[in-house]
Short mmCIF file of C-alpha atoms and ligand atoms in Angstrom, two decimals:
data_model
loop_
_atom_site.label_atom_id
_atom_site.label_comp_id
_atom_site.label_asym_id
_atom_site.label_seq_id
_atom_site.Cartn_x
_atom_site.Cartn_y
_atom_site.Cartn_z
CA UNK X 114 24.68 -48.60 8.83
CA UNK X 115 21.56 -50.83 7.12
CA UNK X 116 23.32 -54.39 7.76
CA UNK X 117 24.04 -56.48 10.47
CA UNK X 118 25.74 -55.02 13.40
CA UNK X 119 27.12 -58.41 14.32
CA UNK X 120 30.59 -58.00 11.83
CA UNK X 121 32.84 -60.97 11.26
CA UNK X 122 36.97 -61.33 11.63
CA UNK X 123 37.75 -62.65 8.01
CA UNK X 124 41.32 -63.06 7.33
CA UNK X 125 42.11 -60.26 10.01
CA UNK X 126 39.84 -58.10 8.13
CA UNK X 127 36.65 -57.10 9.42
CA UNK X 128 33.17 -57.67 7.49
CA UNK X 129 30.28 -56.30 7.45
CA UNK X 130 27.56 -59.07 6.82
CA UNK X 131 24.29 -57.74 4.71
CA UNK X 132 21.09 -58.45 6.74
CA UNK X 133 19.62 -58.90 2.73
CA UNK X 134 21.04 -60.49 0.13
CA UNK X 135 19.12 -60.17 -3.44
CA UNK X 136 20.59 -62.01 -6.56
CA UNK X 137 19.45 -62.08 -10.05
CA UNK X 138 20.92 -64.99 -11.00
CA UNK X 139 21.44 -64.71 -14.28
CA UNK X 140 23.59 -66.97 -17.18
CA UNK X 141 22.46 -70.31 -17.34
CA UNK X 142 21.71 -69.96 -20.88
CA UNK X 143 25.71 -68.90 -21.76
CA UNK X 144 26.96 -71.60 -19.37
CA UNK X 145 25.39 -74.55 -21.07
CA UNK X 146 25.43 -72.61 -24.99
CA UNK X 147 29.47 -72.84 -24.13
CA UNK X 148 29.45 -76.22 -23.36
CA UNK X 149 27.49 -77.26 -27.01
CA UNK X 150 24.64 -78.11 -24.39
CA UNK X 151 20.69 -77.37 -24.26
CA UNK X 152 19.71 -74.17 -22.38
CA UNK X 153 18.03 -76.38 -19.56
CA UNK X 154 21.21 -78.40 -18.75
CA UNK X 155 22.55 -74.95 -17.35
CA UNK X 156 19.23 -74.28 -15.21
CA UNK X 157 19.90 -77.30 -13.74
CA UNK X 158 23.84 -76.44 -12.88
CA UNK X 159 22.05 -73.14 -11.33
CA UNK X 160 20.66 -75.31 -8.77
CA UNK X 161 24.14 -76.28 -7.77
CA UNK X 162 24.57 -72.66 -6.86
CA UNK X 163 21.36 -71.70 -5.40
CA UNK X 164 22.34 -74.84 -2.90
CA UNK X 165 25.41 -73.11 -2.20
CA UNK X 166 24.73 -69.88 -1.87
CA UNK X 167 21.89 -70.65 0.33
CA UNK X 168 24.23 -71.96 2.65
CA UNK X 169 27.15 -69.72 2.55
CA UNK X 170 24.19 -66.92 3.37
CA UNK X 171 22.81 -69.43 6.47
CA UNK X 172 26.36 -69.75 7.99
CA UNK X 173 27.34 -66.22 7.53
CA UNK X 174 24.22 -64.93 9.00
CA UNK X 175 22.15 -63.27 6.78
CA UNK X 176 19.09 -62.30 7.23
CA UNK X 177 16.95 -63.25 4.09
CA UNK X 178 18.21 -64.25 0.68
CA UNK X 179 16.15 -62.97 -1.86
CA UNK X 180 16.70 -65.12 -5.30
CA UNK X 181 15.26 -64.08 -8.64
CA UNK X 182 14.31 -67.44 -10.65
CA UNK X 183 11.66 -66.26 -13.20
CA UNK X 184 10.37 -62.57 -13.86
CA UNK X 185 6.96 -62.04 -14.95
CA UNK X 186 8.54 -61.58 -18.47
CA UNK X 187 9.96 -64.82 -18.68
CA UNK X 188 6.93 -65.86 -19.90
CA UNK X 189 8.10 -64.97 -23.66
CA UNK X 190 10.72 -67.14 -23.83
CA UNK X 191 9.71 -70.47 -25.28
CA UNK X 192 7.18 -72.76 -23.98
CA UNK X 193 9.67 -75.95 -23.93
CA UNK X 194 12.05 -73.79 -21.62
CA UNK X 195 9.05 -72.23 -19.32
CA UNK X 196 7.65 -75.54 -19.30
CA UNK X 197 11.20 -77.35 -18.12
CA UNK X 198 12.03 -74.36 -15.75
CA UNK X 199 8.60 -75.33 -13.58
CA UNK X 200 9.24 -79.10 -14.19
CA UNK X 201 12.84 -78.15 -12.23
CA UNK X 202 11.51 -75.73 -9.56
CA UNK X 203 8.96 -78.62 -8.43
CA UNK X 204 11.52 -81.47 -8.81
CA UNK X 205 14.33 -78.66 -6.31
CA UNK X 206 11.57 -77.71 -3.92
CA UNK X 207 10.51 -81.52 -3.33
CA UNK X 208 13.86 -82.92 -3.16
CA UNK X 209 15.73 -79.75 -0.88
CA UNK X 210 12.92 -79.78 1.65
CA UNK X 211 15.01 -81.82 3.68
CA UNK X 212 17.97 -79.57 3.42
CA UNK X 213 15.98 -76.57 4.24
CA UNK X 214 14.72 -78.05 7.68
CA UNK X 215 17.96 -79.36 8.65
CA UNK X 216 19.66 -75.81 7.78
CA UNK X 217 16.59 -74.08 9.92
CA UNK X 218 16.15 -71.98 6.64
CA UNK X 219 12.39 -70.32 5.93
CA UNK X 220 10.95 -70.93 2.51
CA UNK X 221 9.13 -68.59 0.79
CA UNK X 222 7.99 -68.00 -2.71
CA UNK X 223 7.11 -64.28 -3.86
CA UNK X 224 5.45 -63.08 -6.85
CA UNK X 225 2.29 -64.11 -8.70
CA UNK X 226 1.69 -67.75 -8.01
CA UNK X 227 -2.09 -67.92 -9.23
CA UNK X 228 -0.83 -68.08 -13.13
CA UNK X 229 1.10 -71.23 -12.31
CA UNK X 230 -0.02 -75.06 -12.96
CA UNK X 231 -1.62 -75.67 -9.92
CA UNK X 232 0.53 -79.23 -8.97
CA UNK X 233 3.31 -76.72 -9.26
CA UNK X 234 1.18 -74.08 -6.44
CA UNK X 235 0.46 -77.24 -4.18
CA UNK X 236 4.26 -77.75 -4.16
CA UNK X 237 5.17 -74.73 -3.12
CA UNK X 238 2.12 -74.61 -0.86
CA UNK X 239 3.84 -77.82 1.19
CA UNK X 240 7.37 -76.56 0.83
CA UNK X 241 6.21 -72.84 2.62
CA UNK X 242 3.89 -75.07 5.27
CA UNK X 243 6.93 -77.19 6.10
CA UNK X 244 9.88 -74.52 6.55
CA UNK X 245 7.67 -71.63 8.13
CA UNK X 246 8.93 -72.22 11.53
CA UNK X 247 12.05 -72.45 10.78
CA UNK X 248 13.99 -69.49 12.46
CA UNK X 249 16.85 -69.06 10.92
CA UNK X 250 17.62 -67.59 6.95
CA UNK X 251 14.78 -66.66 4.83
CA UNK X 252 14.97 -67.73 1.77
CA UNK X 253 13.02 -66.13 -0.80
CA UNK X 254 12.25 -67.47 -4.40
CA UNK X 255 11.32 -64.80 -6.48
CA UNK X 256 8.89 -66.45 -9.28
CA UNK X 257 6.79 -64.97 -11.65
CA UNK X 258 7.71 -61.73 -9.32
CA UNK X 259 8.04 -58.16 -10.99
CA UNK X 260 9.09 -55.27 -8.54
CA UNK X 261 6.32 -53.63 -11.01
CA UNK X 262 3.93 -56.23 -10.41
CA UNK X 263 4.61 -55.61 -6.94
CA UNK X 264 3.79 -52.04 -7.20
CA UNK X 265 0.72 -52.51 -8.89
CA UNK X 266 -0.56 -54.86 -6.40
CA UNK X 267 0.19 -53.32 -3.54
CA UNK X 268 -1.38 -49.86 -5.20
CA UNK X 269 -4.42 -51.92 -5.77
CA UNK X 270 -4.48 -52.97 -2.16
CA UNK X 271 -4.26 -49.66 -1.25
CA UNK X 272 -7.05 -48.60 -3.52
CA UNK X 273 -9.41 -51.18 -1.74
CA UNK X 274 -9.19 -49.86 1.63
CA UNK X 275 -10.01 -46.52 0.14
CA UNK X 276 -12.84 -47.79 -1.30
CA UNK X 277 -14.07 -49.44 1.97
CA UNK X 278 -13.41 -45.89 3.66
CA UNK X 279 -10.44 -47.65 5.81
CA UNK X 280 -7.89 -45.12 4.09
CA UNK X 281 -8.07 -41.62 3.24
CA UNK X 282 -6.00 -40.38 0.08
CA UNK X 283 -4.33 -38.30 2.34
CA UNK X 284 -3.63 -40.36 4.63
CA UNK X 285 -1.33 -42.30 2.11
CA UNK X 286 2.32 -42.62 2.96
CA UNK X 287 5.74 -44.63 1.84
CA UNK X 288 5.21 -46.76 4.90
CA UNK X 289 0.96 -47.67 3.73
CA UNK X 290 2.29 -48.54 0.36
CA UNK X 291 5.65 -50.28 1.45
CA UNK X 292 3.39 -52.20 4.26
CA UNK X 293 1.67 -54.03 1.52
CA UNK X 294 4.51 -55.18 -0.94
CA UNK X 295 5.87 -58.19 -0.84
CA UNK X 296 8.70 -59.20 2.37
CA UNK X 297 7.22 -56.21 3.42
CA UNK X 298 8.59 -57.53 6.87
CA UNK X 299 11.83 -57.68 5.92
CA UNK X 300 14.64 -55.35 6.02
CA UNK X 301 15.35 -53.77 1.98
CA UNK X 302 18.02 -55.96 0.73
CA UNK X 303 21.44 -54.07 1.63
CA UNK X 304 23.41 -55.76 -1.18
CA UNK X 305 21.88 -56.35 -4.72
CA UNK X 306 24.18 -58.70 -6.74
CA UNK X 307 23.50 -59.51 -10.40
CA UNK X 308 25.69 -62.45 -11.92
CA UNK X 309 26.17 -63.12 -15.84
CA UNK X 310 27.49 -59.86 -16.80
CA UNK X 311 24.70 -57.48 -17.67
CA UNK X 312 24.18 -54.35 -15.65
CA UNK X 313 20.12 -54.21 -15.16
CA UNK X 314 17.58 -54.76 -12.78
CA UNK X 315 15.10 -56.79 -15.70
CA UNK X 316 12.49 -55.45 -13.31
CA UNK X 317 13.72 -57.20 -10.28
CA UNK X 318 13.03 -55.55 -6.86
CA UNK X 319 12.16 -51.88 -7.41
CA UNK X 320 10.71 -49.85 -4.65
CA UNK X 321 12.93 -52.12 -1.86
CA UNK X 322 16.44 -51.73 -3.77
CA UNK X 323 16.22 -47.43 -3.19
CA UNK X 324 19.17 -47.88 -1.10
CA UNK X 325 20.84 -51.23 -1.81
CA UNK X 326 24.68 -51.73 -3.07
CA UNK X 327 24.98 -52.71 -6.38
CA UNK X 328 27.64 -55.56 -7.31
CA UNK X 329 28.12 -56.70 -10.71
CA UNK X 330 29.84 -60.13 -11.53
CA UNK X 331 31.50 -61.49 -14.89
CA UNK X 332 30.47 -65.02 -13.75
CA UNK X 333 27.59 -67.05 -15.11
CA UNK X 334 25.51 -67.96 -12.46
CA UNK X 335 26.23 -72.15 -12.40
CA UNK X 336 29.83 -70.71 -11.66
CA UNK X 337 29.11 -68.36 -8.90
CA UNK X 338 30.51 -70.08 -5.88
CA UNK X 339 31.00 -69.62 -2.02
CA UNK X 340 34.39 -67.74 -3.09
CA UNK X 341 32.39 -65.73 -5.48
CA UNK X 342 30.36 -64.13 -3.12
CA UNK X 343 32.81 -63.85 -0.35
CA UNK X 344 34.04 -61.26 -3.06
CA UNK X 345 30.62 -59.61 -3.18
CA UNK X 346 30.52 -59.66 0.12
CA UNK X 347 33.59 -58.03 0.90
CA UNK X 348 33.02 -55.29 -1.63
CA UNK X 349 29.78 -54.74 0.13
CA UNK X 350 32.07 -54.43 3.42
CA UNK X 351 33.87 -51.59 1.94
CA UNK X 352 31.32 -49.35 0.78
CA UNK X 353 30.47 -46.38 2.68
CA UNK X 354 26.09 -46.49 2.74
CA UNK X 355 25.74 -42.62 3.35
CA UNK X 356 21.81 -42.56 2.57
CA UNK X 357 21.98 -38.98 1.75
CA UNK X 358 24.30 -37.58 4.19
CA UNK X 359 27.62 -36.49 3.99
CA UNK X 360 30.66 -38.84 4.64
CA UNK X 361 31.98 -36.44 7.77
CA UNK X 362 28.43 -37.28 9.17
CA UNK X 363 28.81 -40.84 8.89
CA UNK X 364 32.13 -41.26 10.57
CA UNK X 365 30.74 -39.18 13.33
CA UNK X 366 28.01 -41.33 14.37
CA UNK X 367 30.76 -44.79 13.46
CA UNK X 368 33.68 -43.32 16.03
C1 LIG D 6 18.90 -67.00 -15.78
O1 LIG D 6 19.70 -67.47 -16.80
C2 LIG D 6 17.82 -67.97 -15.41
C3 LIG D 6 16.47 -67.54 -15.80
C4 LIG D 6 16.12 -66.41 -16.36
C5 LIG D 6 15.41 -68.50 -15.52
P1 LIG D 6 19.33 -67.21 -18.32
O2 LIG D 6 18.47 -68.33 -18.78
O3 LIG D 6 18.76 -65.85 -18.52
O4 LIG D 6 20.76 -67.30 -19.00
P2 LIG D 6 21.33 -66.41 -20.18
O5 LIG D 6 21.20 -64.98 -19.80
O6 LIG D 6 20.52 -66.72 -21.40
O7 LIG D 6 22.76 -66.84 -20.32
C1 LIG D 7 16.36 -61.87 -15.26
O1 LIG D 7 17.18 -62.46 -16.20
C2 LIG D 7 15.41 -62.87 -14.70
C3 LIG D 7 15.99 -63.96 -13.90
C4 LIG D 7 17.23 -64.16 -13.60
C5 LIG D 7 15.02 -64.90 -13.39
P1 LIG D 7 16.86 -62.39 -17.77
O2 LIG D 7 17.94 -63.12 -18.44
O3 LIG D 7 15.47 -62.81 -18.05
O4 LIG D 7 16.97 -60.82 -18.05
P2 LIG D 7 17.12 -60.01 -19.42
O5 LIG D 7 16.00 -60.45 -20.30
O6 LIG D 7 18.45 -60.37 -20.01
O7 LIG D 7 17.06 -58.57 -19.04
MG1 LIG D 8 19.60 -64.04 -18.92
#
């Protein structure tokens, strides 16, 4: 089994926790277009949920949280909405800082942060500076992040220590690649969630999500609450993660 051993009595029923948690958190747009409003006003209900699922994930246990807030294609959507998306993350990361430390929760930021405005890098410079002790959940912001980004960069990596005679071709593996993507120190996320009704990865996590559960939700991502993903969760719980095997094989090694 690829989550946490430590399972929790909910309700008499017993669940499985997910060491990784990924979301693409997606309807923000649909949430505020229903309620006559600008596209922005539901980015900033979003936030509502990010604080709560960040916190449903701390006191459950997870591992790392792995949050998708603006893919490398985002870019093509309007500059006012690009432009008020950064204005948010920088106005969320200064004022939850607090929150983060008191919840012992690990900040990170993953994806290419050279193309941002640099007030915007020295924010999340602080915000990684002040939570990296923290011990408990990682929380990872996905942000102009591409799992094919990610692919490249790490093959370009790779290339380099070729070059410099540290690698071989041959001696190229899964794990030499794998070891230089990003969270490559992290477990691959167990459960993949995407809210808002499509069913795509939008070039999310790629390479890590080989093996992950997929769970699909209706709800637009300002309404995704802690009920919500108790759902997700417990649909995660009742999967059977056979990685290739047969079922008879996995009940074997469970009993
Ligand atoms: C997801 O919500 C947030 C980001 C991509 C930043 P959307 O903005 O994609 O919302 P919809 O899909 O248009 O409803
Ligand atoms: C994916 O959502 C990106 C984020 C949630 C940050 P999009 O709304 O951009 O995805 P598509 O364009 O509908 O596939
Ligand atoms: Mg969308």
């Amino acid at each position: 089994m690829g989550a946490n051993d430590s399972q929790s009595a909910d309700q008499g029923q017993i669940i499985t926790i997910p060491r990784h948690v990924a979301i693409i958190m997606d309807g923000n747009g649909r949430w505020a277009k229903n309620r006559n409003s600008p596209r922005h006003v539901g980015h900033r209900a979003g936030v509502e949920s990010v604080r709560t699922i960040v916190e449903a994930c701390a006191k459950k246990g997870v591992q790392a949280l792995t949050l998708f807030a603006f893919s490398s294609e985002n870019w093509k959507r309007p500059k006012k909405e690009v432009g008020l998306l950064f204005d948010l993350f920088m106005i969320v990361l200064q004022r939850d800082i607090k929150r983060l430390k008191k919840n012992n929760v690990c900040l990170r930021v993953i994806g290419d942060k050279t193309a941002f405005p640099k007030k915007l890098q020295e924010c999340i410079r602080m915000a990684e500076e002040k939570t990296a002790g923290n011990s408990g959940l990682v929380l990872q912001i996905a942000a102009n992040y591409g799992g094919r980004w990610d692919i490249t960069q790490a093959a370009r990596k790779v290339a380099e220590k070729i070059k410099s005679g540290e690698l071989q071709p041959g001696d190229i593996t899964e794990a030499t690649l794998n070891a230089e993507l990003s969270f490559a120190d992290l477990p691959d996320p167990d459960l993949f969630i995407r809210t808002g009704g499509e069913q795509r990865i939008s070039n999310f996590v790629l390479w890590q999500l080989a093996y992950s559960e997929f769970y699909f939700s209706d709800r637009l991502w300002p309404d995704f609450d802690a009920a919500a993903f108790d759902l997700a969760i417990q649909a995660f719980s009742q999967r059977e993660r056979r990685f290739g095997k047969t079922s008879e094989q996995i009940r074997t090694i469970k009993n």
